[in-house]
mmCIF file of C-alpha atoms and ligand atoms in Angstrom:
data_model
loop_
_atom_site.group_PDB
_atom_site.id
_atom_site.type_symbol
_atom_site.label_atom_id
_atom_site.label_comp_id
_atom_site.label_asym_id
_atom_site.label_seq_id
_atom_site.Cartn_x
_atom_site.Cartn_y
_atom_site.Cartn_z
ATOM 1 C CA MET A 1 -102.569 -56.865 -79.788
ATOM 2 C CA ASN A 2 -104.368 -58.726 -82.475
ATOM 3 C CA LEU A 3 -107.877 -57.535 -81.895
ATOM 4 C CA LEU A 4 -110.778 -58.788 -84.396
ATOM 5 C CA GLY A 5 -113.049 -56.738 -86.315
ATOM 6 C CA VAL A 6 -115.642 -58.535 -87.989
ATOM 7 C CA ASN A 7 -117.045 -57.066 -91.383
ATOM 8 C CA ILE A 8 -120.676 -58.133 -91.481
ATOM 9 C CA ASP A 9 -121.255 -56.823 -95.074
ATOM 10 C CA HIS A 10 -121.978 -60.227 -96.747
ATOM 11 C CA VAL A 11 -124.754 -61.037 -94.131
ATOM 12 C CA ALA A 12 -126.551 -58.247 -95.912
ATOM 13 C CA THR A 13 -125.027 -59.315 -99.262
ATOM 14 C CA ILE A 14 -127.568 -62.735 -98.733
ATOM 15 C CA ARG A 15 -130.519 -60.776 -97.497
ATOM 16 C CA GLN A 16 -130.013 -58.287 -100.599
ATOM 17 C CA ALA A 17 -129.851 -61.185 -103.071
ATOM 18 C CA ARG A 18 -133.567 -61.708 -102.444
ATOM 19 C CA LYS A 19 -134.154 -58.133 -101.363
ATOM 20 C CA ALA A 20 -135.857 -59.983 -98.311
ATOM 21 C CA ASP A 21 -135.675 -58.925 -94.487
ATOM 22 C CA GLU A 22 -133.162 -62.079 -93.512
ATOM 23 C CA PRO A 23 -130.524 -62.434 -92.776
ATOM 24 C CA ASP A 24 -130.270 -59.427 -90.463
ATOM 25 C CA PRO A 25 -126.606 -57.833 -90.288
ATOM 26 C CA VAL A 26 -127.418 -56.402 -87.124
ATOM 27 C CA TRP A 27 -128.210 -59.938 -85.629
ATOM 28 C CA ALA A 28 -124.907 -60.989 -87.210
ATOM 29 C CA ALA A 29 -123.163 -58.321 -85.350
ATOM 30 C CA VAL A 30 -124.651 -59.558 -81.936
ATOM 31 C CA GLU A 31 -123.592 -62.985 -82.556
ATOM 32 C CA ALA A 32 -120.110 -61.763 -83.796
ATOM 33 C CA GLU A 33 -119.689 -59.880 -80.420
ATOM 34 C CA LEU A 34 -120.884 -63.079 -78.380
ATOM 35 C CA GLY A 35 -118.167 -64.914 -80.203
ATOM 36 C CA GLY A 36 -115.572 -62.647 -79.002
ATOM 37 C CA ALA A 37 -115.435 -60.078 -81.806
ATOM 38 C CA ASP A 38 -113.388 -56.621 -80.654
ATOM 39 C CA GLY A 39 -115.485 -54.711 -83.477
ATOM 40 C CA ILE A 40 -117.894 -54.647 -85.976
ATOM 41 C CA THR A 41 -117.213 -53.433 -89.555
ATOM 42 C CA PHE A 42 -119.350 -52.188 -92.199
ATOM 43 C CA HIS A 43 -118.905 -50.472 -95.534
ATOM 44 C CA LEU A 44 -122.005 -48.256 -96.441
ATOM 45 C CA ARG A 45 -121.222 -48.125 -100.160
ATOM 46 C CA GLU A 46 -122.709 -45.256 -102.570
ATOM 47 C CA ASP A 47 -124.704 -47.917 -104.324
ATOM 48 C CA ARG A 48 -126.142 -49.711 -101.096
ATOM 49 C CA ARG A 49 -125.644 -52.872 -102.461
ATOM 50 C CA HIS A 50 -125.501 -54.689 -99.171
ATOM 51 C CA ILE A 51 -125.547 -52.695 -95.927
ATOM 52 C CA SER A 52 -128.396 -50.236 -95.720
ATOM 53 C CA ASP A 53 -128.821 -46.580 -94.205
ATOM 54 C CA ARG A 54 -131.203 -48.553 -91.549
ATOM 55 C CA ASP A 55 -128.425 -51.031 -90.820
ATOM 56 C CA ALA A 56 -126.123 -48.333 -90.251
ATOM 57 C CA GLU A 57 -128.357 -46.654 -87.779
ATOM 58 C CA VAL A 58 -129.076 -49.819 -85.980
ATOM 59 C CA LEU A 59 -125.685 -50.986 -85.746
ATOM 60 C CA LYS A 60 -124.836 -47.581 -84.038
ATOM 61 C CA ARG A 61 -127.492 -48.144 -81.546
ATOM 62 C CA THR A 62 -126.574 -51.719 -80.859
ATOM 63 C CA VAL A 63 -122.998 -52.568 -81.234
ATOM 64 C CA ALA A 64 -121.424 -52.804 -77.726
ATOM 65 C CA THR A 65 -117.708 -52.907 -78.914
ATOM 66 C CA LYS A 66 -116.300 -50.617 -81.651
ATOM 67 C CA LEU A 67 -118.124 -49.606 -84.560
ATOM 68 C CA ASN A 68 -115.884 -49.287 -87.819
ATOM 69 C CA MET A 69 -117.602 -47.575 -90.777
ATOM 70 C CA GLU A 70 -115.718 -48.083 -94.034
ATOM 71 C CA ALA A 71 -116.519 -45.150 -96.317
ATOM 72 C CA SER A 72 -115.704 -43.516 -99.677
ATOM 73 C CA ILE A 73 -114.318 -39.828 -99.684
ATOM 74 C CA ASP A 74 -117.586 -38.715 -101.470
ATOM 75 C CA ALA A 75 -118.964 -35.916 -99.757
ATOM 76 C CA LYS A 76 -122.789 -37.084 -99.019
ATOM 77 C CA ILE A 77 -121.263 -40.491 -97.501
ATOM 78 C CA ILE A 78 -119.001 -38.334 -95.027
ATOM 79 C CA ARG A 79 -121.920 -36.009 -94.178
ATOM 80 C CA LEU A 80 -123.749 -39.287 -93.301
ATOM 81 C CA ALA A 81 -120.722 -40.611 -91.466
ATOM 82 C CA CYS A 82 -120.385 -37.595 -89.501
ATOM 83 C CA ALA A 83 -123.874 -37.721 -88.418
ATOM 84 C CA LEU A 84 -124.002 -41.365 -87.379
ATOM 85 C CA LYS A 85 -120.378 -40.893 -85.248
ATOM 86 C CA PRO A 86 -119.268 -44.460 -85.331
ATOM 87 C CA ASP A 87 -115.870 -45.013 -83.403
ATOM 88 C CA GLN A 88 -113.897 -44.925 -86.268
ATOM 89 C CA VAL A 89 -114.417 -44.341 -90.216
ATOM 90 C CA THR A 90 -111.927 -46.438 -92.461
ATOM 91 C CA LEU A 91 -111.519 -44.569 -95.586
ATOM 92 C CA VAL A 92 -111.547 -46.709 -98.664
ATOM 93 C CA PRO A 93 -111.655 -46.340 -102.579
ATOM 94 C CA GLU A 94 -114.807 -47.288 -104.255
ATOM 95 C CA ARG A 95 -115.690 -48.303 -107.737
ATOM 96 C CA ARG A 96 -119.112 -49.287 -108.598
ATOM 97 C CA GLU A 97 -118.009 -52.048 -110.892
ATOM 98 C CA GLU A 98 -115.834 -53.756 -108.277
ATOM 99 C CA LEU A 99 -116.836 -56.829 -106.664
ATOM 100 C CA THR A 100 -115.045 -55.841 -103.382
ATOM 101 C CA THR A 101 -112.733 -53.156 -102.593
ATOM 102 C CA GLU A 102 -109.781 -53.547 -104.702
ATOM 103 C CA GLY A 103 -106.619 -52.270 -103.249
ATOM 104 C CA GLY A 104 -105.864 -49.406 -101.048
ATOM 105 C CA LEU A 105 -107.045 -45.458 -101.491
ATOM 106 C CA ASP A 106 -104.531 -43.329 -103.270
ATOM 107 C CA VAL A 107 -103.992 -40.905 -100.265
ATOM 108 C CA ILE A 108 -101.269 -39.162 -102.734
ATOM 109 C CA ARG A 109 -103.420 -38.246 -105.650
ATOM 110 C CA LEU A 110 -106.573 -37.390 -103.722
ATOM 111 C CA ARG A 111 -104.456 -35.456 -101.114
ATOM 112 C CA THR A 112 -106.952 -32.514 -101.016
ATOM 113 C CA ARG A 113 -110.300 -34.167 -101.042
ATOM 114 C CA VAL A 114 -108.937 -36.751 -98.391
ATOM 115 C CA ARG A 115 -107.899 -34.021 -95.998
ATOM 116 C CA THR A 116 -111.230 -32.266 -96.365
ATOM 117 C CA ALA A 117 -112.798 -35.793 -95.265
ATOM 118 C CA VAL A 118 -110.511 -36.385 -92.256
ATOM 119 C CA LYS A 119 -110.925 -32.825 -91.082
ATOM 120 C CA LYS A 120 -114.841 -33.424 -91.201
ATOM 121 C CA LEU A 121 -114.551 -36.418 -89.308
ATOM 122 C CA ARG A 122 -112.028 -35.559 -86.832
ATOM 123 C CA ASP A 123 -114.068 -32.395 -86.200
ATOM 124 C CA ALA A 124 -117.236 -34.789 -85.329
ATOM 125 C CA GLY A 125 -115.016 -36.568 -82.818
ATOM 126 C CA ILE A 126 -114.710 -39.764 -85.002
ATOM 127 C CA ASP A 127 -111.341 -41.729 -85.248
ATOM 128 C CA THR A 128 -109.919 -41.935 -88.902
ATOM 129 C CA SER A 129 -108.079 -44.850 -90.614
ATOM 130 C CA ALA A 130 -106.769 -44.933 -94.253
ATOM 131 C CA PHE A 131 -106.980 -48.141 -96.094
ATOM 132 C CA VAL A 132 -103.663 -47.911 -98.075
ATOM 133 C CA GLU A 133 -101.341 -50.456 -99.976
ATOM 134 C CA PRO A 134 -98.085 -51.428 -97.997
ATOM 135 C CA ALA A 135 -96.585 -48.544 -99.868
ATOM 136 C CA PRO A 136 -94.326 -46.275 -97.675
ATOM 137 C CA GLU A 137 -95.215 -43.075 -99.622
ATOM 138 C CA GLN A 138 -98.926 -43.798 -99.055
ATOM 139 C CA ILE A 139 -98.333 -44.444 -95.174
ATOM 140 C CA GLU A 140 -96.484 -41.341 -94.975
ATOM 141 C CA ALA A 141 -99.235 -39.444 -96.703
ATOM 142 C CA SER A 142 -101.628 -40.837 -94.626
ATOM 143 C CA ALA A 143 -100.231 -39.555 -91.613
ATOM 144 C CA GLU A 144 -99.594 -36.042 -93.407
ATOM 145 C CA ALA A 145 -103.295 -35.865 -93.982
ATOM 146 C CA GLY A 146 -104.183 -36.254 -90.396
ATOM 147 C CA PHE A 147 -105.136 -39.794 -90.014
ATOM 148 C CA GLU A 148 -104.908 -41.603 -86.587
ATOM 149 C CA ALA A 149 -104.498 -45.024 -88.050
ATOM 150 C CA VAL A 150 -103.849 -46.880 -91.328
ATOM 151 C CA GLU A 151 -105.403 -50.213 -92.729
ATOM 152 C CA ILE A 152 -102.406 -51.803 -94.579
ATOM 153 C CA TRP A 153 -104.335 -53.836 -97.566
ATOM 154 C CA THR A 154 -103.350 -57.700 -97.194
ATOM 155 C CA GLY A 155 -104.778 -58.534 -100.327
ATOM 156 C CA GLY A 156 -101.374 -58.944 -102.036
ATOM 157 C CA TYR A 157 -100.299 -61.209 -99.715
ATOM 158 C CA ALA A 158 -103.651 -63.132 -99.762
ATOM 159 C CA HIS A 159 -103.677 -63.734 -103.339
ATOM 160 C CA ALA A 160 -99.737 -64.321 -103.977
ATOM 161 C CA LYS A 161 -99.261 -67.700 -105.409
ATOM 162 C CA GLY A 162 -96.097 -69.977 -103.990
ATOM 163 C CA GLN A 163 -94.149 -69.397 -100.585
ATOM 164 C CA LYS A 164 -91.590 -67.319 -101.969
ATOM 165 C CA ARG A 165 -94.127 -64.859 -103.227
ATOM 166 C CA ARG A 166 -96.041 -65.042 -99.787
ATOM 167 C CA ASP A 167 -92.488 -64.407 -97.791
ATOM 168 C CA ALA A 168 -92.002 -61.642 -100.138
ATOM 169 C CA GLN A 169 -95.495 -60.000 -99.488
ATOM 170 C CA LEU A 170 -94.850 -60.720 -95.743
ATOM 171 C CA THR A 171 -91.718 -58.601 -95.847
ATOM 172 C CA ARG A 172 -93.928 -55.838 -97.514
ATOM 173 C CA LEU A 173 -96.233 -55.869 -94.562
ATOM 174 C CA ASN A 174 -93.825 -55.863 -92.304
ATOM 175 C CA GLU A 175 -91.939 -52.893 -93.798
ATOM 176 C CA ALA A 176 -95.534 -51.099 -93.705
ATOM 177 C CA ILE A 177 -95.694 -51.651 -90.248
ATOM 178 C CA ASP A 178 -92.240 -49.851 -89.227
ATOM 179 C CA VAL A 179 -93.166 -47.278 -91.438
ATOM 180 C CA GLY A 180 -96.423 -46.515 -89.852
ATOM 181 C CA LEU A 181 -95.242 -46.799 -86.275
ATOM 182 C CA SER A 182 -92.558 -44.634 -87.329
ATOM 183 C CA CYS A 183 -94.910 -41.984 -88.352
ATOM 184 C CA GLY A 184 -96.759 -42.316 -85.223
ATOM 185 C CA LEU A 185 -99.793 -44.402 -86.653
ATOM 186 C CA VAL A 186 -101.793 -47.093 -85.312
ATOM 187 C CA VAL A 187 -101.476 -50.087 -87.824
ATOM 188 C CA HIS A 188 -104.272 -52.319 -88.680
ATOM 189 C CA ALA A 189 -104.605 -55.182 -91.507
ATOM 190 C CA GLY A 190 -107.413 -56.357 -93.764
ATOM 191 C CA HIS A 191 -108.688 -57.931 -96.998
ATOM 192 C CA GLY A 192 -108.507 -61.462 -98.419
ATOM 193 C CA LEU A 193 -107.426 -62.824 -94.833
ATOM 194 C CA THR A 194 -108.755 -66.518 -94.070
ATOM 195 C CA TYR A 195 -108.417 -69.049 -91.596
ATOM 196 C CA ARG A 196 -105.779 -70.657 -93.842
ATOM 197 C CA ASN A 197 -103.820 -67.686 -94.218
ATOM 198 C CA VAL A 198 -104.285 -65.384 -91.361
ATOM 199 C CA THR A 199 -101.595 -66.587 -88.897
ATOM 200 C CA PRO A 200 -98.180 -65.784 -90.589
ATOM 201 C CA VAL A 201 -99.947 -62.019 -90.625
ATOM 202 C CA ALA A 202 -101.041 -62.373 -86.976
ATOM 203 C CA GLU A 203 -97.349 -63.402 -86.053
ATOM 204 C CA LEU A 204 -95.930 -59.883 -87.482
ATOM 205 C CA MET A 205 -95.100 -57.610 -84.531
ATOM 206 C CA GLY A 206 -96.928 -54.318 -84.794
ATOM 207 C CA PHE A 207 -100.859 -54.964 -85.955
ATOM 208 C CA THR A 208 -103.505 -53.787 -83.705
ATOM 209 C CA GLU A 209 -106.503 -54.752 -85.624
ATOM 210 C CA PHE A 210 -107.437 -57.274 -88.364
ATOM 211 C CA ASN A 211 -110.877 -56.710 -90.344
ATOM 212 C CA ILE A 212 -111.785 -59.843 -91.636
ATOM 213 C CA GLY A 213 -115.209 -60.597 -93.562
ATOM 214 C CA HIS A 214 -115.661 -63.002 -96.266
ATOM 215 C CA SER A 215 -114.032 -65.722 -94.851
ATOM 216 C CA ILE A 216 -115.813 -65.471 -91.373
ATOM 217 C CA VAL A 217 -119.324 -64.842 -93.002
ATOM 218 C CA SER A 218 -118.637 -68.289 -95.289
ATOM 219 C CA ARG A 219 -117.867 -70.215 -92.344
ATOM 220 C CA ALA A 220 -120.524 -68.991 -90.363
ATOM 221 C CA VAL A 221 -123.057 -70.240 -92.877
ATOM 222 C CA ILE A 222 -121.725 -73.708 -91.699
ATOM 223 C CA VAL A 223 -121.047 -73.134 -87.995
ATOM 224 C CA GLY A 224 -122.970 -70.317 -86.963
ATOM 225 C CA MET A 225 -121.431 -66.761 -86.428
ATOM 226 C CA ARG A 226 -120.627 -67.167 -82.727
ATOM 227 C CA GLU A 227 -118.583 -70.126 -83.502
ATOM 228 C CA ALA A 228 -116.837 -68.850 -86.849
ATOM 229 C CA VAL A 229 -115.642 -65.799 -84.766
ATOM 230 C CA ARG A 230 -114.427 -67.722 -81.418
ATOM 231 C CA GLU A 231 -112.317 -69.869 -84.224
ATOM 232 C CA MET A 232 -110.707 -66.618 -85.665
ATOM 233 C CA LYS A 233 -110.061 -65.292 -82.437
ATOM 234 C CA THR A 234 -108.426 -68.466 -81.031
ATOM 235 C CA LEU A 235 -105.958 -68.182 -84.594
ATOM 236 C CA LEU A 236 -105.194 -64.712 -83.989
ATOM 237 C CA ARG A 237 -104.699 -65.356 -80.047
ATOM 238 C CA GLU A 238 -102.399 -68.398 -80.691
ATOM 239 C CA ALA A 239 -100.315 -66.741 -83.519
ATOM 240 C CA LYS A 240 -97.111 -66.777 -81.870
ATOM 241 C CA ARG A 241 -94.952 -63.590 -81.563
ATOM 242 C CA PRO A 242 -91.227 -63.192 -81.518
ATOM 243 C CA ILE A 243 -89.886 -63.022 -78.234
ATOM 244 C CA VAL A 244 -88.599 -59.764 -77.202
ATOM 245 C CA LEU A 245 -85.443 -59.678 -74.871
ATOM 246 C CA LEU A 246 -84.938 -57.055 -72.341
ATOM 247 C CA PRO A 247 -81.733 -55.173 -72.463
ATOM 248 C CA ASP A 248 -80.244 -57.283 -69.620
ATOM 249 C CA GLU A 249 -81.430 -60.718 -71.064
ATOM 250 C CA GLN A 250 -79.514 -60.087 -74.014
HETATM 251 N N1 PXP B 301 -110.658 -53.898 -94.864
HETATM 252 C C1 PXP B 301 -111.433 -53.418 -95.519
HETATM 253 C C2 PXP B 301 -111.032 -51.793 -95.935
HETATM 254 C C3 PXP B 301 -112.308 -53.790 -96.478
HETATM 255 O O1 PXP B 301 -113.027 -52.939 -97.713
HETATM 256 C C4 PXP B 301 -112.623 -55.017 -96.571
HETATM 257 C C5 PXP B 301 -113.724 -55.654 -97.505
HETATM 258 O O2 PXP B 301 -114.956 -54.744 -97.389
HETATM 259 C C6 PXP B 301 -112.114 -55.790 -95.381
HETATM 260 C C7 PXP B 301 -111.284 -55.483 -94.667
HETATM 261 C C8 PXP B 301 -112.439 -57.386 -95.653
HETATM 262 O O3 PXP B 301 -112.285 -58.099 -96.527
HETATM 263 P P1 PXP B 301 -112.332 -59.684 -96.504
HETATM 264 O O4 PXP B 301 -114.053 -59.600 -96.818
HETATM 265 O O5 PXP B 301 -111.694 -60.179 -97.686
HETATM 266 O O6 PXP B 301 -112.042 -60.148 -95.278
#
């Protein structure tokens, strides 16, 4: 379907560089929606390095599309998420020393804690998604843990150097989509996607939603958020999908 979730964390990163009150990520979310975003994504990190509790609360009251909160499995964060009730929570790994989320959640190793978090979120009426690497066993474990969706980490593709390595990563993503869909999951994509590299990923059949942050916020600094989102939406819309022939056309 190629829906676009715009991650507005880095608008708050600029604000926090001065500990000031601008730019406001809530304004950025409104502008992103006016540019055609299908959803707004934010990450309320345990260290509150960019998005604050106030941002989360005002986003909940103002976002008119889909609100997707990225969260760690920390019990305090899950409690906050259950009280906030965004449309979707995407569970992600979190380390204080990382610059951004590095790789996917280890749903297999953290099975017990993940299941507890998913149950609490689902009981609160929130859709759940697991941010995982394109590894079949992690995707299957996500389905078993009760998630409705997985967001496949596209960082491996984004960081791959050379066409051969990129093609190998695209094949991994394609296989991950197949595993996710056959487990009955909705399959999203995210991390490291840019105006330059998004099209081959958007051409794969089966991704529903793309969560993109750094590249859009970077472009927004130059052309404005509304235009930056419009340009990314155009790329997603124009990505060619393989033609599927109906049985009597084959
Ligand atoms: N999806 C998830 C789960 C993430 O953690 C992030 C980064 O916060 C993104 C998507 C967006 O990644 P990027 O900023 O590289 O577009």
